[in-house]
N, C-alpha and C. Protein backbone atom coordinates (compact mmCIF):
# COMPACT_ATOMS: atom_id res chain seq x y z
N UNK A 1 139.08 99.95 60.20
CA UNK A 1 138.04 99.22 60.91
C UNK A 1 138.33 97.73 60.77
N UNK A 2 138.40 97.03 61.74
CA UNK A 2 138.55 95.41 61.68
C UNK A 2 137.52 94.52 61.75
N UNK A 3 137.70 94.17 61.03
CA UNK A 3 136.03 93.29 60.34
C UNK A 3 136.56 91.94 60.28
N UNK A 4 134.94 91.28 60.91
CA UNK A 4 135.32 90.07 60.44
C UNK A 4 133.76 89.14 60.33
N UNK A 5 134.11 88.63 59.22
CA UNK A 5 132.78 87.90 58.63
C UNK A 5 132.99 86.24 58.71
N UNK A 6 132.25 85.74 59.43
CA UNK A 6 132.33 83.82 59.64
C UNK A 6 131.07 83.17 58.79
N UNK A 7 131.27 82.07 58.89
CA UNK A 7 129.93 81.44 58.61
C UNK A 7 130.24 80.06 60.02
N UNK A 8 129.12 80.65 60.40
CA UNK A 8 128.47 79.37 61.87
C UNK A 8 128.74 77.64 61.52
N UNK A 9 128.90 77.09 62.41
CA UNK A 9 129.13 75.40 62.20
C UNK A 9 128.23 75.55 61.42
N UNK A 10 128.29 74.33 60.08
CA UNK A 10 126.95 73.93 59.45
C UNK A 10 126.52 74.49 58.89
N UNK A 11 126.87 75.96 58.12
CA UNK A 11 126.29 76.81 57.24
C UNK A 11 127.96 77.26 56.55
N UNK A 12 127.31 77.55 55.12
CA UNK A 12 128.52 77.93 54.28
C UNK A 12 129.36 77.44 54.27
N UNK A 13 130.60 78.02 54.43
CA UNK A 13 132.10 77.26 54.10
C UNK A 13 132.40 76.10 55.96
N UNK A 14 131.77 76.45 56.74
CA UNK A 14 132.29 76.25 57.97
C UNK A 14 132.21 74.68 57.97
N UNK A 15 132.73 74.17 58.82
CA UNK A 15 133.09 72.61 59.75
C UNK A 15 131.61 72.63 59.63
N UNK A 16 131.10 71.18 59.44
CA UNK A 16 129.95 70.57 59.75
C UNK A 16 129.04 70.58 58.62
N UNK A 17 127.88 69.85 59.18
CA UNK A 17 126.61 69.99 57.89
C UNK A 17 125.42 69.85 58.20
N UNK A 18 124.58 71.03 57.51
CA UNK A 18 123.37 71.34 57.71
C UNK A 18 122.60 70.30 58.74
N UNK A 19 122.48 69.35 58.17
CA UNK A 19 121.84 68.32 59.54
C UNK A 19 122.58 68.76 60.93
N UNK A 20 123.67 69.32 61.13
CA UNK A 20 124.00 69.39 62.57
C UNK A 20 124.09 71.21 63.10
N UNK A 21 123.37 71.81 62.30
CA UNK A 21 123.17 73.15 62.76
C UNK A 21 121.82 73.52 63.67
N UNK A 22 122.43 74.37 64.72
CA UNK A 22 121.22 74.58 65.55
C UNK A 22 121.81 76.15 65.92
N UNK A 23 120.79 76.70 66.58
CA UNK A 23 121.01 78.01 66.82
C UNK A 23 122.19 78.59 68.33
N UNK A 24 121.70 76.89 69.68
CA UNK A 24 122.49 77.35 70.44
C UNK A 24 124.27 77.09 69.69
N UNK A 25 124.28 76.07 69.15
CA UNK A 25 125.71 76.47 68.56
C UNK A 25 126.37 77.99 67.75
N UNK A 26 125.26 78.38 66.74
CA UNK A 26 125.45 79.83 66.82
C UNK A 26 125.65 80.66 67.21
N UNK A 27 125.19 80.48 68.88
CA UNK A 27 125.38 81.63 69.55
C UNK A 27 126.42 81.54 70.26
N UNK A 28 126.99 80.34 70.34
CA UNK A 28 128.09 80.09 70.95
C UNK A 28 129.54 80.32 69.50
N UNK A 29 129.24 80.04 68.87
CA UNK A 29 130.15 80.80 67.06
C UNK A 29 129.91 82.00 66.96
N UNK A 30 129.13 83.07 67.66
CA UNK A 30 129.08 84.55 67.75
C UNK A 30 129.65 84.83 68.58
N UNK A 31 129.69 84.17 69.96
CA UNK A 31 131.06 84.49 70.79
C UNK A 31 131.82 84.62 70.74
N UNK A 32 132.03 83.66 69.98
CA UNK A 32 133.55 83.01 70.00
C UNK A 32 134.18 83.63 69.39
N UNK A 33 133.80 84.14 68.03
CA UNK A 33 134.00 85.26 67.24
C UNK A 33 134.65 86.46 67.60
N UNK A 34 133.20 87.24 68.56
CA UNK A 34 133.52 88.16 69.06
C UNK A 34 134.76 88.29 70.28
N UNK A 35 134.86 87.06 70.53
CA UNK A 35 136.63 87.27 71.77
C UNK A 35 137.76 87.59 70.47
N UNK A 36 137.58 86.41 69.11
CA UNK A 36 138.87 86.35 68.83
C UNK A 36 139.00 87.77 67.91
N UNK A 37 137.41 88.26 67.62
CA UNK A 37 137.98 89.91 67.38
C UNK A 37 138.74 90.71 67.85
N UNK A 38 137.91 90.83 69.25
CA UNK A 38 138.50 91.76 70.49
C UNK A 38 140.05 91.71 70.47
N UNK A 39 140.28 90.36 70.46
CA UNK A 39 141.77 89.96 71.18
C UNK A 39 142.51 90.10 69.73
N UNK A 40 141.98 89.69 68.80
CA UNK A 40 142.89 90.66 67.49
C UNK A 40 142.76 92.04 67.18
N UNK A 41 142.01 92.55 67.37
CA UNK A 41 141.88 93.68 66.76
C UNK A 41 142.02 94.60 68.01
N UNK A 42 142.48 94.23 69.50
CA UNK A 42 142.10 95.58 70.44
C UNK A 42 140.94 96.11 71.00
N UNK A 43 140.07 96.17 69.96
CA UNK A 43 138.75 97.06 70.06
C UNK A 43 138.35 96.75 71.28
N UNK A 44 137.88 97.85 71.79
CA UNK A 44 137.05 97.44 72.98
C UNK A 44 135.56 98.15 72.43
N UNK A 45 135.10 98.35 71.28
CA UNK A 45 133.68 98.40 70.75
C UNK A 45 133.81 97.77 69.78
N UNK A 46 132.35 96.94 70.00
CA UNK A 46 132.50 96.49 68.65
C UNK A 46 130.98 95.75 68.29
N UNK A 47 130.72 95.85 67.28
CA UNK A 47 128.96 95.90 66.23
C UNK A 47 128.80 94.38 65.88
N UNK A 48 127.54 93.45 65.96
CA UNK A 48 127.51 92.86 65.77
C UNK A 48 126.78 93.20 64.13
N UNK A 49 126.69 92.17 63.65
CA UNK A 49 125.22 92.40 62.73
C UNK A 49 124.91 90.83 61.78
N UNK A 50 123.68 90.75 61.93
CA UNK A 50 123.33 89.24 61.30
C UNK A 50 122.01 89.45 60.97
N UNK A 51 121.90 88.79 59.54
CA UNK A 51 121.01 89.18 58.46
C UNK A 51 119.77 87.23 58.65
N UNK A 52 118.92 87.41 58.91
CA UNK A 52 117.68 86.87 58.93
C UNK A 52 118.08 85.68 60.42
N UNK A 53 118.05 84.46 60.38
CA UNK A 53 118.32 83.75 60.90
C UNK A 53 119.82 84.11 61.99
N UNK A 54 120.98 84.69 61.09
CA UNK A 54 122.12 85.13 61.68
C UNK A 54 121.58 86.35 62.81
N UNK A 55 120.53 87.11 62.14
CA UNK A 55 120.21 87.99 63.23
C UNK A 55 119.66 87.50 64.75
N UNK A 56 118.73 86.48 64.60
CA UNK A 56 118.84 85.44 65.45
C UNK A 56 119.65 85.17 66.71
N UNK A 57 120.66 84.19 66.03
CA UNK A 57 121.57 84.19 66.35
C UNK A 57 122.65 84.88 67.32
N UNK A 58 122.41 86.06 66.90
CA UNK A 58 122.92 87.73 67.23
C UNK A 58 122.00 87.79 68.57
N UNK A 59 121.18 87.51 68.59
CA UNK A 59 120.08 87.85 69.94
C UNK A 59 119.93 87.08 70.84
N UNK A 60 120.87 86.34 70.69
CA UNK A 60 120.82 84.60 71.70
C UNK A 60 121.89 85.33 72.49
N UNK A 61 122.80 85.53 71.23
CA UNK A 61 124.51 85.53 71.85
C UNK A 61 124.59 86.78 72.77
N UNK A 62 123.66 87.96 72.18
CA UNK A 62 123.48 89.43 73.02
C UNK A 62 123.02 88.75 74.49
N UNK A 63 122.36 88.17 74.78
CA UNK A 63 122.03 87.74 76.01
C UNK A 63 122.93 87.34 77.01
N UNK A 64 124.31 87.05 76.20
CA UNK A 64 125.25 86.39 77.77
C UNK A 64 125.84 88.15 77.43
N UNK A 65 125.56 89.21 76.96
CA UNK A 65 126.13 90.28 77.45
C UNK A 65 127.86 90.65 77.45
N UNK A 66 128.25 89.96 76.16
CA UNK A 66 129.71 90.09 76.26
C UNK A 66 130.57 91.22 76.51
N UNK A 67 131.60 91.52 77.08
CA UNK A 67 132.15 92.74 77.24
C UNK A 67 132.83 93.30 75.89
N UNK A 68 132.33 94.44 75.32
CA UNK A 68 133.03 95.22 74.17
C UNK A 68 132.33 95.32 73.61
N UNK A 69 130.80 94.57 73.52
CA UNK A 69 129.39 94.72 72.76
C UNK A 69 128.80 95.74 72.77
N UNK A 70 128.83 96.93 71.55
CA UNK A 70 128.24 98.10 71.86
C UNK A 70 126.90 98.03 70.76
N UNK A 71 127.16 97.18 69.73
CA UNK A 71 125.56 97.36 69.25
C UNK A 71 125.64 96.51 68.16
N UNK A 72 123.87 96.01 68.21
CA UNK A 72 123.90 94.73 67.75
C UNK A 72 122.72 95.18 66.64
N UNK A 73 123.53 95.02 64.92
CA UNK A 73 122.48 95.65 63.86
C UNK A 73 121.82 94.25 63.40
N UNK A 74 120.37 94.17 63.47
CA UNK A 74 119.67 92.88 63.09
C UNK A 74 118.80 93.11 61.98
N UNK A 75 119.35 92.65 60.62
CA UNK A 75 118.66 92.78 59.55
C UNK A 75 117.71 91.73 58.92
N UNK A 76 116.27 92.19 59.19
CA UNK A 76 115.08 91.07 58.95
C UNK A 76 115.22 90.04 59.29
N UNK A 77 115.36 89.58 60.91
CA UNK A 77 115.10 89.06 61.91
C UNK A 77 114.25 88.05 61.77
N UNK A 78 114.50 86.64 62.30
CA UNK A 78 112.93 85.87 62.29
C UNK A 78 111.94 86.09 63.35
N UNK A 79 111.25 86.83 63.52
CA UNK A 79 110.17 86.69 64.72
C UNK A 79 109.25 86.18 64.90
N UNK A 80 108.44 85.21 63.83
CA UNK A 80 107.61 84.24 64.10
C UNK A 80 108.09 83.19 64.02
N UNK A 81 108.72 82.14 64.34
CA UNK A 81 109.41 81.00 64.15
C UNK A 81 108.31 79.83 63.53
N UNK A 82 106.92 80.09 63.68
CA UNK A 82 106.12 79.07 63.11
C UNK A 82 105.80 79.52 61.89
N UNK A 83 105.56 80.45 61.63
CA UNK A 83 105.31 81.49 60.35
C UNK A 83 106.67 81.44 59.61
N UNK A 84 107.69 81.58 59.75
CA UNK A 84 108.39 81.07 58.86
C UNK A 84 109.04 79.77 58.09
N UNK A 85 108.75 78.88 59.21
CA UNK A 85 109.17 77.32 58.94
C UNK A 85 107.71 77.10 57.75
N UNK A 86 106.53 77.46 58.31
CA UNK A 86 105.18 76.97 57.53
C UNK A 86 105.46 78.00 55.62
N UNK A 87 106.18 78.88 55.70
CA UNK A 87 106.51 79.43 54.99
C UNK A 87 107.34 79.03 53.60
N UNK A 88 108.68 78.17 54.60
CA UNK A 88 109.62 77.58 54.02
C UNK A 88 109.04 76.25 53.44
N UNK A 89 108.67 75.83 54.07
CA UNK A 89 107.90 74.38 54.13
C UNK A 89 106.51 74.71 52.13
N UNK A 90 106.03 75.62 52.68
CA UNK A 90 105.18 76.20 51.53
C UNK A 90 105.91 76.25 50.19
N UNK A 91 106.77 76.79 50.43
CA UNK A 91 107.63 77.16 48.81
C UNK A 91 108.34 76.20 48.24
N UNK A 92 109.04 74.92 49.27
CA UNK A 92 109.61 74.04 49.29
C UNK A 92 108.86 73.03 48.37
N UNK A 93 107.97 73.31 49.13
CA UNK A 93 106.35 71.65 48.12
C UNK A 93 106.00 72.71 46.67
N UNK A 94 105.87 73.92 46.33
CA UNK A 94 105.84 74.10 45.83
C UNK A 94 106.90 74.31 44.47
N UNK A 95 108.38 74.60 45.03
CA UNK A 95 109.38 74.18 43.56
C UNK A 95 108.98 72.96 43.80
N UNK A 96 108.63 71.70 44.41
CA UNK A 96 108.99 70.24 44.63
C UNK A 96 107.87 70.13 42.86
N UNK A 97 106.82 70.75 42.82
CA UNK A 97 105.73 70.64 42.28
C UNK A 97 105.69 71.34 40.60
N UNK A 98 106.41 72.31 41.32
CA UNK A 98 107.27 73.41 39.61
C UNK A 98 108.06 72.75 39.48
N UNK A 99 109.44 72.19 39.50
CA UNK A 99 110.23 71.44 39.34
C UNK A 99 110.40 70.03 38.59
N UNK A 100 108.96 69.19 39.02
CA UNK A 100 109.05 67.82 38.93
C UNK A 100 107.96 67.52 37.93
N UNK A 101 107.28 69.10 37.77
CA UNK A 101 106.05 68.37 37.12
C UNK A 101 104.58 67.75 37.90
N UNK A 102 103.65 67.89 37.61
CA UNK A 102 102.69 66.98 38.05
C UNK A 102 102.31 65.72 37.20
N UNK A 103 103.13 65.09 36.92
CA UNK A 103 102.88 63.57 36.27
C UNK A 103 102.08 62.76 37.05
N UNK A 104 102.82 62.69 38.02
CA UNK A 104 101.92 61.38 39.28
C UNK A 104 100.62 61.71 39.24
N UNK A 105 100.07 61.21 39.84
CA UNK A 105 98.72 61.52 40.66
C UNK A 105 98.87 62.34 41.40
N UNK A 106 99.54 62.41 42.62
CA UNK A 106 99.84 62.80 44.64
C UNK A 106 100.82 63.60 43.95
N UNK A 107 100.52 65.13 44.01
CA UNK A 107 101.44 66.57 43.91
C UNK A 107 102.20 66.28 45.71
N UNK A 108 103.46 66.76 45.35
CA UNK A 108 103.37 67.20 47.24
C UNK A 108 102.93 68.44 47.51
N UNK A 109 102.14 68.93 47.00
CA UNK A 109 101.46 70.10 47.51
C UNK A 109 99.97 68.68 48.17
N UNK A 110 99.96 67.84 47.62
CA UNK A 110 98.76 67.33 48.41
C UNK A 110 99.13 66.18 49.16
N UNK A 111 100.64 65.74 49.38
CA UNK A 111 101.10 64.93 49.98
C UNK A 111 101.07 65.63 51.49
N UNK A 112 101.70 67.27 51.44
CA UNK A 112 102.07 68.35 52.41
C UNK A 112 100.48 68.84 53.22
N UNK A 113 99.42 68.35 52.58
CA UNK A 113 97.90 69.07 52.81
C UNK A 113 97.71 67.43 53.60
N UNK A 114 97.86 66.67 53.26
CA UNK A 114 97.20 64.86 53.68
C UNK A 114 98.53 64.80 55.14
N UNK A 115 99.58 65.13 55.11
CA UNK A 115 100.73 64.55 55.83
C UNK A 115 101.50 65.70 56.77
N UNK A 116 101.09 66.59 58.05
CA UNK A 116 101.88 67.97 58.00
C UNK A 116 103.12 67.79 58.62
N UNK A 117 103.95 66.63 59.06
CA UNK A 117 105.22 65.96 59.03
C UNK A 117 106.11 65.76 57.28
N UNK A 118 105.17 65.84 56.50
CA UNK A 118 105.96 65.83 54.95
C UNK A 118 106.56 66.91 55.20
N UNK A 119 107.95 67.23 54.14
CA UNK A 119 108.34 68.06 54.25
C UNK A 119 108.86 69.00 54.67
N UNK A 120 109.17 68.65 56.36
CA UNK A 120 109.22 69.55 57.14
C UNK A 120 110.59 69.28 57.72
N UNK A 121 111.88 68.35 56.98
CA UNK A 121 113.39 68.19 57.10
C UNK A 121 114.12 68.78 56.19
N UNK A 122 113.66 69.19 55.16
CA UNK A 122 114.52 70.22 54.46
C UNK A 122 113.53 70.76 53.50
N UNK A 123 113.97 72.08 53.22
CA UNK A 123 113.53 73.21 52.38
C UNK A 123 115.26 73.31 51.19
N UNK A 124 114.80 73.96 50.28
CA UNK A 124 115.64 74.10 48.94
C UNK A 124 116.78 73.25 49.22
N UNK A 125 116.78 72.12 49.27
CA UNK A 125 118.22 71.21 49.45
C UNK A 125 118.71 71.30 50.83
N UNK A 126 118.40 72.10 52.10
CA UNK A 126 119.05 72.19 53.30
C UNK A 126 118.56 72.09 54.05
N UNK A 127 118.48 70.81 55.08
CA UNK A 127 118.65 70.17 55.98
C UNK A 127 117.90 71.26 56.81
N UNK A 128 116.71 70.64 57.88
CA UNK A 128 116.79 71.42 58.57
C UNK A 128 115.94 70.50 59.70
N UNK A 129 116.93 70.21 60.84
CA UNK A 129 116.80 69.48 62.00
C UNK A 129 115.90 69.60 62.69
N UNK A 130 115.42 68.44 63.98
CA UNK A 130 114.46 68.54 64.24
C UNK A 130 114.87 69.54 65.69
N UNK A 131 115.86 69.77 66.28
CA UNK A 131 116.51 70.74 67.48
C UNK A 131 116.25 71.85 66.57
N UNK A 132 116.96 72.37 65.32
CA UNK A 132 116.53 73.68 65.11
C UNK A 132 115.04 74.03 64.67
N UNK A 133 114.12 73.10 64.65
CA UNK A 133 113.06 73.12 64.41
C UNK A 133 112.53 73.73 65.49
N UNK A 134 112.40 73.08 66.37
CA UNK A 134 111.91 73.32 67.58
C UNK A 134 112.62 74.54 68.22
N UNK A 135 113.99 75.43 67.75
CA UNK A 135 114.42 76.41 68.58
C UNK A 135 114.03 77.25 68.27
N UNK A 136 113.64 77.24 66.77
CA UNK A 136 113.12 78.97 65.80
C UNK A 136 111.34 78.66 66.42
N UNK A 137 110.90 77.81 66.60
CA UNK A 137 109.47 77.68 66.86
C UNK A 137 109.25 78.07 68.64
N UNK A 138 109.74 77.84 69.09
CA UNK A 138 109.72 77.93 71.07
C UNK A 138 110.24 79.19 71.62
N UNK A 139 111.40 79.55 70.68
CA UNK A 139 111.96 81.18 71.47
C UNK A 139 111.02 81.80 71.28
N UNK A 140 110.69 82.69 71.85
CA UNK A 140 110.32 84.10 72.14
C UNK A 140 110.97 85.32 71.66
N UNK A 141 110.79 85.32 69.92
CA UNK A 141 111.91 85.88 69.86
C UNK A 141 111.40 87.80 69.62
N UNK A 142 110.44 88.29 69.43
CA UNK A 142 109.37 88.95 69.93
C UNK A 142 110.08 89.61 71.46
N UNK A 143 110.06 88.81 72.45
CA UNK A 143 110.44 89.54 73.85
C UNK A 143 111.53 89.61 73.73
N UNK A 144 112.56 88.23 73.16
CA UNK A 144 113.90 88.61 73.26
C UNK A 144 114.10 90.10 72.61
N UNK A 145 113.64 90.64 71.62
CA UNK A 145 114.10 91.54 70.89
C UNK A 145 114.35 92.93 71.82
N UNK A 146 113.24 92.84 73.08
CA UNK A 146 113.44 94.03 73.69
C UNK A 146 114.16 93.93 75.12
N UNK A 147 114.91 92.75 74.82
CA UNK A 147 115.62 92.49 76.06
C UNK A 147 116.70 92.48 75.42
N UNK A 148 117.87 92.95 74.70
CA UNK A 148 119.02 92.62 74.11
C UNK A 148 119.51 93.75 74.69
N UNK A 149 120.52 93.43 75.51
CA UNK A 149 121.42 94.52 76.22
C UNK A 149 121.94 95.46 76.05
N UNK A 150 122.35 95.12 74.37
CA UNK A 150 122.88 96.49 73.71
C UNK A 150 122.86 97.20 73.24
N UNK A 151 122.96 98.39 72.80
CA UNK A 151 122.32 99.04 71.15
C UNK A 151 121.62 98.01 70.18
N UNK A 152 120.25 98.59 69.78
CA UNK A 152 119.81 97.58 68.78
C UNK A 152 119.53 98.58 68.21
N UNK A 153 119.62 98.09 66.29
CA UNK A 153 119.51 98.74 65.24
C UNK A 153 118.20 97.58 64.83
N UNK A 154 117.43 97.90 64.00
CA UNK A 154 116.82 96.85 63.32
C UNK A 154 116.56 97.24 61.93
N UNK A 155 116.97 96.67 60.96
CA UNK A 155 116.45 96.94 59.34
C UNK A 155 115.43 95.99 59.16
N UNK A 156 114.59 96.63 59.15
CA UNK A 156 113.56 95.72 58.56
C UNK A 156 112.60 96.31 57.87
N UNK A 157 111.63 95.80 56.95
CA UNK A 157 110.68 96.63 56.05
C UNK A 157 109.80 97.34 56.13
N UNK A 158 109.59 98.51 55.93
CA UNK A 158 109.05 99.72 56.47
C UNK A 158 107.58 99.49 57.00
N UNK A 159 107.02 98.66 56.56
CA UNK A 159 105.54 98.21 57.33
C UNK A 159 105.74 97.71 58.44
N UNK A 160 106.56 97.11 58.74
CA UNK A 160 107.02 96.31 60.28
C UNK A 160 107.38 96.83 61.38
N UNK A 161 108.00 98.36 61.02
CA UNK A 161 108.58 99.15 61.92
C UNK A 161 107.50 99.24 62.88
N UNK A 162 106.36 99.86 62.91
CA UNK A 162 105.36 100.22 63.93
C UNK A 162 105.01 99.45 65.02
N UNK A 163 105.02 97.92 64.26
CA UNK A 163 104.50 96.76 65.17
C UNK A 163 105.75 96.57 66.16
N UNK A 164 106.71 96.75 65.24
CA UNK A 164 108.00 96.13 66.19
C UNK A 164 108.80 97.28 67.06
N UNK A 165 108.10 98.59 66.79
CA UNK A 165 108.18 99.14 68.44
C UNK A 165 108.31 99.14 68.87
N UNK A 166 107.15 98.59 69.70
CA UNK A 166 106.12 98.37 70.88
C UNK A 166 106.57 97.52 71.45
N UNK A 167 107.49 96.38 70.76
CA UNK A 167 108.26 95.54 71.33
C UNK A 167 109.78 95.66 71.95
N UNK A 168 110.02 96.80 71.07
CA UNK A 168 111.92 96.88 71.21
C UNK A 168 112.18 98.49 71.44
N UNK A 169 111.18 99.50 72.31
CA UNK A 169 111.01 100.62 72.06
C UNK A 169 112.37 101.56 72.26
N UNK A 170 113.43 100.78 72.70
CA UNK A 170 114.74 101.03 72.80
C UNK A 170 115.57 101.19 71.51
N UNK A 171 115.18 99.92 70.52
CA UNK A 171 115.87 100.09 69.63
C UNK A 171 115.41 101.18 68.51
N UNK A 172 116.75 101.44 67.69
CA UNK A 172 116.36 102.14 66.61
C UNK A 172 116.30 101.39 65.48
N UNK A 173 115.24 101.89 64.94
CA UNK A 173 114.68 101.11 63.25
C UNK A 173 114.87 101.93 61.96
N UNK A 174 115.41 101.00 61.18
CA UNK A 174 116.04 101.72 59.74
C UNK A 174 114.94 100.50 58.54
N UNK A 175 114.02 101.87 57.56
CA UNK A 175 113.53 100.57 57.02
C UNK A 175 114.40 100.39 56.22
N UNK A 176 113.96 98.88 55.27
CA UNK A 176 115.25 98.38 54.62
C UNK A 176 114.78 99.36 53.01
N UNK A 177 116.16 99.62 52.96
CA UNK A 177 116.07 100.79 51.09
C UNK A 177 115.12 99.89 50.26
N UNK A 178 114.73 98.16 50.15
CA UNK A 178 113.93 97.76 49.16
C UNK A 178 113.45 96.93 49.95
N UNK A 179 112.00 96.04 49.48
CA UNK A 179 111.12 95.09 50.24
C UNK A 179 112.01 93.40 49.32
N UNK A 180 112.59 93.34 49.76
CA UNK A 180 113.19 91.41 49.36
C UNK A 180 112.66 90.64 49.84
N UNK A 181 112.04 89.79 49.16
CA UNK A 181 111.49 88.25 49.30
C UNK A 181 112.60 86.92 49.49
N UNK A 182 112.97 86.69 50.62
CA UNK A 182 113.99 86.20 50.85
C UNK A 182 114.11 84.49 50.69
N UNK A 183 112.94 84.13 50.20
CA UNK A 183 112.79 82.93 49.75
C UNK A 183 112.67 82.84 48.41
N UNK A 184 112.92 83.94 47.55
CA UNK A 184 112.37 84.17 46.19
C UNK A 184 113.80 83.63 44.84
N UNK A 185 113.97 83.13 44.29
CA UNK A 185 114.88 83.12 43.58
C UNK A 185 115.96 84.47 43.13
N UNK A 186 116.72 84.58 42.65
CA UNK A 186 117.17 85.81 42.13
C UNK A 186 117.39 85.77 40.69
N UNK A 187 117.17 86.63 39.81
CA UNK A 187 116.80 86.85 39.03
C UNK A 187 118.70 86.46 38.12
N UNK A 188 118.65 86.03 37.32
CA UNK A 188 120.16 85.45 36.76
C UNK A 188 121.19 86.84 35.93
């Protein structure tokens, strides 16, 4: 089986930096990907799969419908784009607050409650622009899910399956073997 694992402009090892990551570039680094598979490896099938944000990603790029795309596995998906930024944003003021101590007066947990522009350019050390701000918040990513052309798999956590149905009644859903808190530290 010929595999191949990238990391997108601006994330991980790749060209660029966090300040210059956005999703349409992703989806255009999932393409791109997927030709120089094809054209190395032969395959004329071949699986996408991208885990939270990457799954994303995966659902932009499913949309230009590439040829050899037989199925696209999306593991815990973002589908509220405001619900998760307000999320990130949450945990963010909060190590800011575990971390630093409350010495001062002004916690940023009450800088983040007085100011709702605080905080809202990076979460745990990484950058996060005001284009990708606005792309995880504006898609539709809910409808996209049941418009993706190809085989869809979805792992996601067994309470979610029901809701997300109704939306993607095409795809098939695998819950995930454990419930992960994906903002949560890991244990050393």
């Amino acid at each position: 089986i010929a595999v191949m694992r990238f990391d997108p402009y601006g994330a991980g090892d790749s060209l660029g930096t966090d300040e210059q990551l956005d999703l349409t570039g992703w989806q255009s680094d999932v393409l791109t990907a997927h030709e120089h598979l094809a054209a190395w490896s032969g395959c004329s099938r071949i699986v996408w799969m991208g885990l939270r944000l990457g799954a994303n990603a995966c659902m932009l790029a499913a949309s230009a419908n590439p040829p050899s795309l037989r199925r696209v596995v999306l593991c815990e998906p973002i589908l509220d784009g405001r619900a998760y930024l307000g999320e990130l944003r949450r945990r963010h003021v909060a190590l800011l607050d575990a971390e630093l101590g409350r010495a001062s007066k002004s916690t940023a947990a009450d800088r983040a409650q007085s100011d709702p522009q605080a905080f809202c350019d990076e979460a745990f050390g990484i950058a996060i622009s005001g284009g990708l701000r606005r792309e995880v918040v504006e898609s539709d990513w809910q409808a996209m899910l049941g418009k993706i052309p190809a085989e869809a798999t979805l792992v996601v956590d067994e309470g979610r399956i029901a809701e997300l149905k109704q939306r993607a009644e095409r795809a098939r859903f695998v819950p995930a073997a454990e419930s992960v808190d994906w903002l949560a530290d890991l244990p050393e």
